[in-house]
Coordinates of C-alpha atoms and ligand atoms in Angstrom, one line a residue:
X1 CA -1.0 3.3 -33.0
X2 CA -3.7 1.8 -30.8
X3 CA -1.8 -0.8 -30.1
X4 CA 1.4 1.1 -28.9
X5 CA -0.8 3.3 -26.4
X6 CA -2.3 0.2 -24.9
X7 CA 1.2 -1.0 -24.6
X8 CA 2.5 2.0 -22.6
X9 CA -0.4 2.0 -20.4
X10 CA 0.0 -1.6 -19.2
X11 CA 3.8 -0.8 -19.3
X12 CA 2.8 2.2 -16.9
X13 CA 0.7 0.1 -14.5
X14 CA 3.0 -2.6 -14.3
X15 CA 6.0 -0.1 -13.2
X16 CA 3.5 1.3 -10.3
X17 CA 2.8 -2.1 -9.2
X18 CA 6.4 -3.3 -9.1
X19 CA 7.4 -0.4 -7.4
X20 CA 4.6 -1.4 -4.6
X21 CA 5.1 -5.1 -4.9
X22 CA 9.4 -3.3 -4.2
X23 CA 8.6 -1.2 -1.1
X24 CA 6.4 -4.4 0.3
X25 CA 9.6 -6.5 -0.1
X26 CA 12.1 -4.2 1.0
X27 CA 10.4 -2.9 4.1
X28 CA 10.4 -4.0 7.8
X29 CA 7.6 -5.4 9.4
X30 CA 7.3 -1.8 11.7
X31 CA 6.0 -0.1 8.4
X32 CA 2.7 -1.0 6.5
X33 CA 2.9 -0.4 2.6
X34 CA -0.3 0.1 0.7
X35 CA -0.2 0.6 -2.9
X36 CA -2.7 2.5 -4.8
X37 CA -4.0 4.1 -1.6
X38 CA -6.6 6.8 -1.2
X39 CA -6.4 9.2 1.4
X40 CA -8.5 12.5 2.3
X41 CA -6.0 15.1 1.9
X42 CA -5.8 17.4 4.7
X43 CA -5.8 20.7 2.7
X44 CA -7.9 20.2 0.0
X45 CA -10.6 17.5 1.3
X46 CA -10.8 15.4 -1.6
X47 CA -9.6 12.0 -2.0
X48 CA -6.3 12.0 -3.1
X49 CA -4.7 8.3 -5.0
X50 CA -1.2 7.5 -3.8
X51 CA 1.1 5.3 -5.9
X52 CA 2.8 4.0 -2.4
X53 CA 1.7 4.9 1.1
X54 CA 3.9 3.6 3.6
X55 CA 3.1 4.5 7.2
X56 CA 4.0 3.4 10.8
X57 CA 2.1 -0.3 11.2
X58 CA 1.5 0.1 15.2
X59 CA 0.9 3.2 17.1
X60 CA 0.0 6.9 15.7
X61 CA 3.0 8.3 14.9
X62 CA 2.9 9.9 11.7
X63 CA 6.4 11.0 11.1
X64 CA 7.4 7.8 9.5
X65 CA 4.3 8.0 7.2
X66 CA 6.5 8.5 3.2
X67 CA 5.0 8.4 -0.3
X68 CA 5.8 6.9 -3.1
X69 CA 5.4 8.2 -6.7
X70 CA 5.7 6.0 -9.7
X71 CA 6.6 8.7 -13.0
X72 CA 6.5 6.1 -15.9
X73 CA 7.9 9.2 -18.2
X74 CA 9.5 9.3 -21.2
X75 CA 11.3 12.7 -20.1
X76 CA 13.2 13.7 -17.9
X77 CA 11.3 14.8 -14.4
X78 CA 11.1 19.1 -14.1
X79 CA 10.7 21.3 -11.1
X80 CA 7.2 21.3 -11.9
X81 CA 7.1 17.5 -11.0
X82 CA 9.2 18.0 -8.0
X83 CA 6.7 21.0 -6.7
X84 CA 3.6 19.2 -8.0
X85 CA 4.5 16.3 -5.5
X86 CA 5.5 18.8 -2.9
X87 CA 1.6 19.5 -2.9
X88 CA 0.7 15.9 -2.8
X89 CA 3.2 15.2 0.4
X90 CA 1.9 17.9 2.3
X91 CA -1.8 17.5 1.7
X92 CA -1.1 13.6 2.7
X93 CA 0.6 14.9 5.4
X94 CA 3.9 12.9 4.3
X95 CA 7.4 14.6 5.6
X96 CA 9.5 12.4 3.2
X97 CA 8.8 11.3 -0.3
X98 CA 10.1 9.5 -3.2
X99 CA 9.6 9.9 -6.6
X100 CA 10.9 6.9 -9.1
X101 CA 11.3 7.4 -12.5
X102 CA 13.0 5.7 -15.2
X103 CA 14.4 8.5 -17.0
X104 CA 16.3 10.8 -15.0
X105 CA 15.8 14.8 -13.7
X106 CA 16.8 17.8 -14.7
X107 CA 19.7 19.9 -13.0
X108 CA 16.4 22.5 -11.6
X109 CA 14.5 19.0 -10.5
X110 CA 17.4 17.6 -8.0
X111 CA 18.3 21.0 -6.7
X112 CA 14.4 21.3 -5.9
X113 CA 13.8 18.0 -4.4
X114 CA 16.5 19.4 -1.5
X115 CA 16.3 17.0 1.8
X116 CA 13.0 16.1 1.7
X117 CA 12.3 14.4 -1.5
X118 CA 14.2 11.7 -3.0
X119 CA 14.4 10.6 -6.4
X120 CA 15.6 7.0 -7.7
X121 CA 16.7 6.1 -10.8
X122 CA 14.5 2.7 -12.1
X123 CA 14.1 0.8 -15.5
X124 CA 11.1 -1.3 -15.9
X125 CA 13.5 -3.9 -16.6
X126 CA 15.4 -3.0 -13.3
X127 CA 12.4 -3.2 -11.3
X128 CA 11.7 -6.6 -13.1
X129 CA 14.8 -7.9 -11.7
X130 CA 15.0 -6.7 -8.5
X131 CA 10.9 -8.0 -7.6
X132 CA 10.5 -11.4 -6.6
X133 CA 7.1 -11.4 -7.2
X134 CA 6.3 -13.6 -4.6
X135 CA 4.6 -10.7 -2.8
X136 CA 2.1 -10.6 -5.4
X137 CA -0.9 -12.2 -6.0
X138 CA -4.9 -12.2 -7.6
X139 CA -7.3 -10.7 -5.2
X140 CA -10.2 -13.1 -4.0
X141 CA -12.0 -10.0 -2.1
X142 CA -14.3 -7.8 -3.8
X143 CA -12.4 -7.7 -7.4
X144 CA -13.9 -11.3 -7.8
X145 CA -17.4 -9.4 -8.3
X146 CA -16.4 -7.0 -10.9
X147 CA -17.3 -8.0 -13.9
X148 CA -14.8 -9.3 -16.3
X149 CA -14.6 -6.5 -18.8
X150 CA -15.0 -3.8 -16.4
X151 CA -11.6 -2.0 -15.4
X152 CA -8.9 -3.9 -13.9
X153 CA -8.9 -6.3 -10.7
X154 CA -6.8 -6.3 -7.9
X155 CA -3.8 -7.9 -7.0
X156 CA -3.0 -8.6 -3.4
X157 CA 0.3 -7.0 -2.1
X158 CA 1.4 -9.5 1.0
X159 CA 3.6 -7.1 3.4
X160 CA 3.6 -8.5 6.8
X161 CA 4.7 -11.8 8.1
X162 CA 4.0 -11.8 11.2
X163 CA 5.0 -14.4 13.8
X164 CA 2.6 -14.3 16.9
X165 CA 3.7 -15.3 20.5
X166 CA 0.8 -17.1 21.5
X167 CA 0.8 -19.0 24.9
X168 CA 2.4 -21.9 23.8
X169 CA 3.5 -21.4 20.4
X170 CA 4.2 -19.5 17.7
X171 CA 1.9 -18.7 14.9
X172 CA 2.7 -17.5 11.6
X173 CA 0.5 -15.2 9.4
X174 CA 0.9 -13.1 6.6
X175 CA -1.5 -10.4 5.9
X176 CA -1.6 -8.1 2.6
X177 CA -4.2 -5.9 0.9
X178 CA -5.3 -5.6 -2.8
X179 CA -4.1 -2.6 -4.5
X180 CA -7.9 -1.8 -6.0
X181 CA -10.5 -2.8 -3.6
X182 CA -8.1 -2.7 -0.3
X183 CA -9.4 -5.5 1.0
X184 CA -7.1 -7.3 4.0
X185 CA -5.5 -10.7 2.6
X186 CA -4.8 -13.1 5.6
X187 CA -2.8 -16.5 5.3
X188 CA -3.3 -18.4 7.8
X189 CA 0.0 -21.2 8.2
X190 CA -1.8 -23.3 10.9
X191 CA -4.8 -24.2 8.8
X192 CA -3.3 -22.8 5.5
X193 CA -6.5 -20.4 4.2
X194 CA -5.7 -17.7 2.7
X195 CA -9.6 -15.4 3.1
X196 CA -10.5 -11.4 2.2
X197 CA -12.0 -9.1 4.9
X198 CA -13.8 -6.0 3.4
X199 CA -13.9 -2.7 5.8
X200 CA -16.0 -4.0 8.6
X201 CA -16.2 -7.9 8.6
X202 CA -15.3 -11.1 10.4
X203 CA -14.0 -14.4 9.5
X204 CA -13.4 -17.5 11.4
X205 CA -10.6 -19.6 9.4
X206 CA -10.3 -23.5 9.7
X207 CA -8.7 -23.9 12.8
X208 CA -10.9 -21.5 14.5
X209 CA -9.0 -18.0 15.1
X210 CA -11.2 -14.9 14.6
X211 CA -10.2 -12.4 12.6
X212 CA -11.7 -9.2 12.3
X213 CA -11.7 -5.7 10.3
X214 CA -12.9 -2.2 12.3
X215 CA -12.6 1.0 11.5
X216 CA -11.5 3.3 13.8
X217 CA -10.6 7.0 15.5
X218 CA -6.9 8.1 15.5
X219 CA -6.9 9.3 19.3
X220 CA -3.6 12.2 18.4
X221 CA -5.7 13.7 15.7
X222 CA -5.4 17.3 16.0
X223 CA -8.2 18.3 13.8
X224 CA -10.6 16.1 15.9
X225 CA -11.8 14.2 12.9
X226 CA -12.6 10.6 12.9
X227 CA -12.8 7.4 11.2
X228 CA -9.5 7.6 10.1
X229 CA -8.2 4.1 9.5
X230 CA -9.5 0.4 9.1
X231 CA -7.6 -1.8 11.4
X232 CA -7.0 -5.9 10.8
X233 CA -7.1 -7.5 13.5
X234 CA -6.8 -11.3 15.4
X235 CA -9.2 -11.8 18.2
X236 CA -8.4 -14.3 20.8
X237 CA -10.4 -14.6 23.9
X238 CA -8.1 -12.3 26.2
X239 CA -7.1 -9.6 23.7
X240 CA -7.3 -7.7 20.4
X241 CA -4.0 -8.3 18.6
X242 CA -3.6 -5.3 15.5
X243 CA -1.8 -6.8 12.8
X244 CA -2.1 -4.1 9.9
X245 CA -4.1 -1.1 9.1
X246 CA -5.4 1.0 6.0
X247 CA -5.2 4.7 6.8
X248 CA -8.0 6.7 5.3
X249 CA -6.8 10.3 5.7
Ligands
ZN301 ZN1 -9.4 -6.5 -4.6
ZN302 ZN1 -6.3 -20.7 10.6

C-alpha cells in the first residue's frame, strides 16, 4: 500500500511539472511562465501556490496574467473544482484560467467553467509525449543547499530565449527559474555559463556582462502596495535591459 501512495504522489508531481515544463515550451517569448509560483492573494493576504503562473514578461499589464491548475484526479472534475478555482483566479487576480486534468468533467463542471475557465483533457502519458524536456533541468541555485533527504529540489524551467541587439551583434541568452527556490537560471551562449541569481544578487559571467536580480514596485498598482516583483536583468554600461521577472502578488 505504501508503495502505491508514494507512486501516485510522484505520479502527481510529475504531471504538475510537465504541465509547466508544457506552457514554458508552448509559449511566446511576450509571456513569462513560472511554475510552482507563490503569490500574495489580493483578497485574502496569504500566500497562495500556483501550479502555472503565466503573466505579461515586459510592462504592467495584467490582463494577460492566466493560471494554470494541474488536477492529477482520479475522478472526474465537479462544480465544486470549477468554483474552488474561480476563488484562486480572482484572489491572483487572473481573468483567464485553465484547469488540466486527466480524467474528464462532469456535465455541471463545463457548463460552470463558462468563458472564462478552460479545461483540457491530458494523460500523463500525453503530457510525456508532447514535452521535450529540454526545457528542464536540476537547479544549481539555492536547492543545492538543501540537504539531501529534506523535501524535493528544484528543477529549472528555461522559458525565454532571448536574442539581444547589442551594438554590433547579437547575443543569445536563455534565462529560466526553478520551480522550488525561484531562483533566475541564466545561460550565457557567448561564454557558455549557465549561473543562479537569488532575489537580490549580481553576477558577472566569463565574458564579463553583469547580470543582476532587484526587486521592485509595480508603478499601476492601485492598492499602492509595493515590492511586487523581482526583476532579472542584464546591465550594460548605457542601460538596464529586463529580461524576465517573478511576480510576487
Ligand atoms: Zn532551486
Ligand atoms: Zn557570458
Amino acid at each position: 500500500l505504501r508503495s502505491n501512495e508514494q507512486e501516485s504522489e510522484a505520479d502527481w508531481q510529475i504531471y504538475e511539472r510537465l504541465v509547466g515544463a508544457f506552457y514554458a515550451e508552448n509559449s511566446g517569448i511576450e509571456v513569462s511562465v513560472t511554475s510552482n509560483a507563490r503569490l500574495e492573494g489580493q483578497i485574502s493576504g496569504i500566500p497562495r501556490q500556483i501550479d502555472v503562473l503565466i503573466d505579461a514578461r515586459w510592462g504592467d499589464n495584467l490582463s494577460r496574467r492566466i493560471i494554470v491548475d494541474a488536477k492529477y484526479r482520479g475522478r472526474k472534475l465537479t462544480v465544486n473544482d470549477i468554483e474552488r478555482f474561480e476563488g484562486m483566479m480572482k484572489d491572483c487576480r487572473a481573468e483567464h484560467g485553465i484547469l488540466i486534468c486527466p480524467n474528464g468533467w462532469s456535465q455541471g463542471a463545463k457548463r460552470r467553467a463558462q468563458d472564462a475557465i478552460t479545461i483540457h483533457l491530458l494523460s500523463l502519458a500525453e503530457l510525456e509525449a508532447r514535452t521535450s524536456w529540454a526545457s528542464i533541468e536540476k537547479c544549481i541555485g539555492e536547492c543545492v543547499h538543501i540537504p539531501r533527504k529534506r523535501s524535493r529540489k528544484g528543477l529549472v524551467i528555461w522559458d525565454g530565449n532571448h536574442a539581444i541587439n547589442e551594438e554590433e551583434r547579437i547575443a543569445i541568452v536563455f534565462s529560466g527559474k526553478c520551480d522550488v527556490c525561484h531562483n533566475f537560471h541564466v545561460w550565457c551562449w557567448d561564454c557558455g555559463e549557465k549561473f543562479a541569481l537569488s532575489h537580490e544578487d549580481e553576477h558577472q559571467c566569463y565574458c564579463e556582462r553583469n547580470w543582476v536580480t532587484a526587486i521592485e514596485e509595480e508603478t499601476q498598482d492601485p492598492t499602492g502596495e509595493t515590492l511586487n516583483a523581482v526583476h532579472l536583468l542584464l546591465s550594460t554600461p548605457h542601460l538596464m535591459l529586463p529580461l524576465d521577472r517573478l511576480q510576487l502578488r
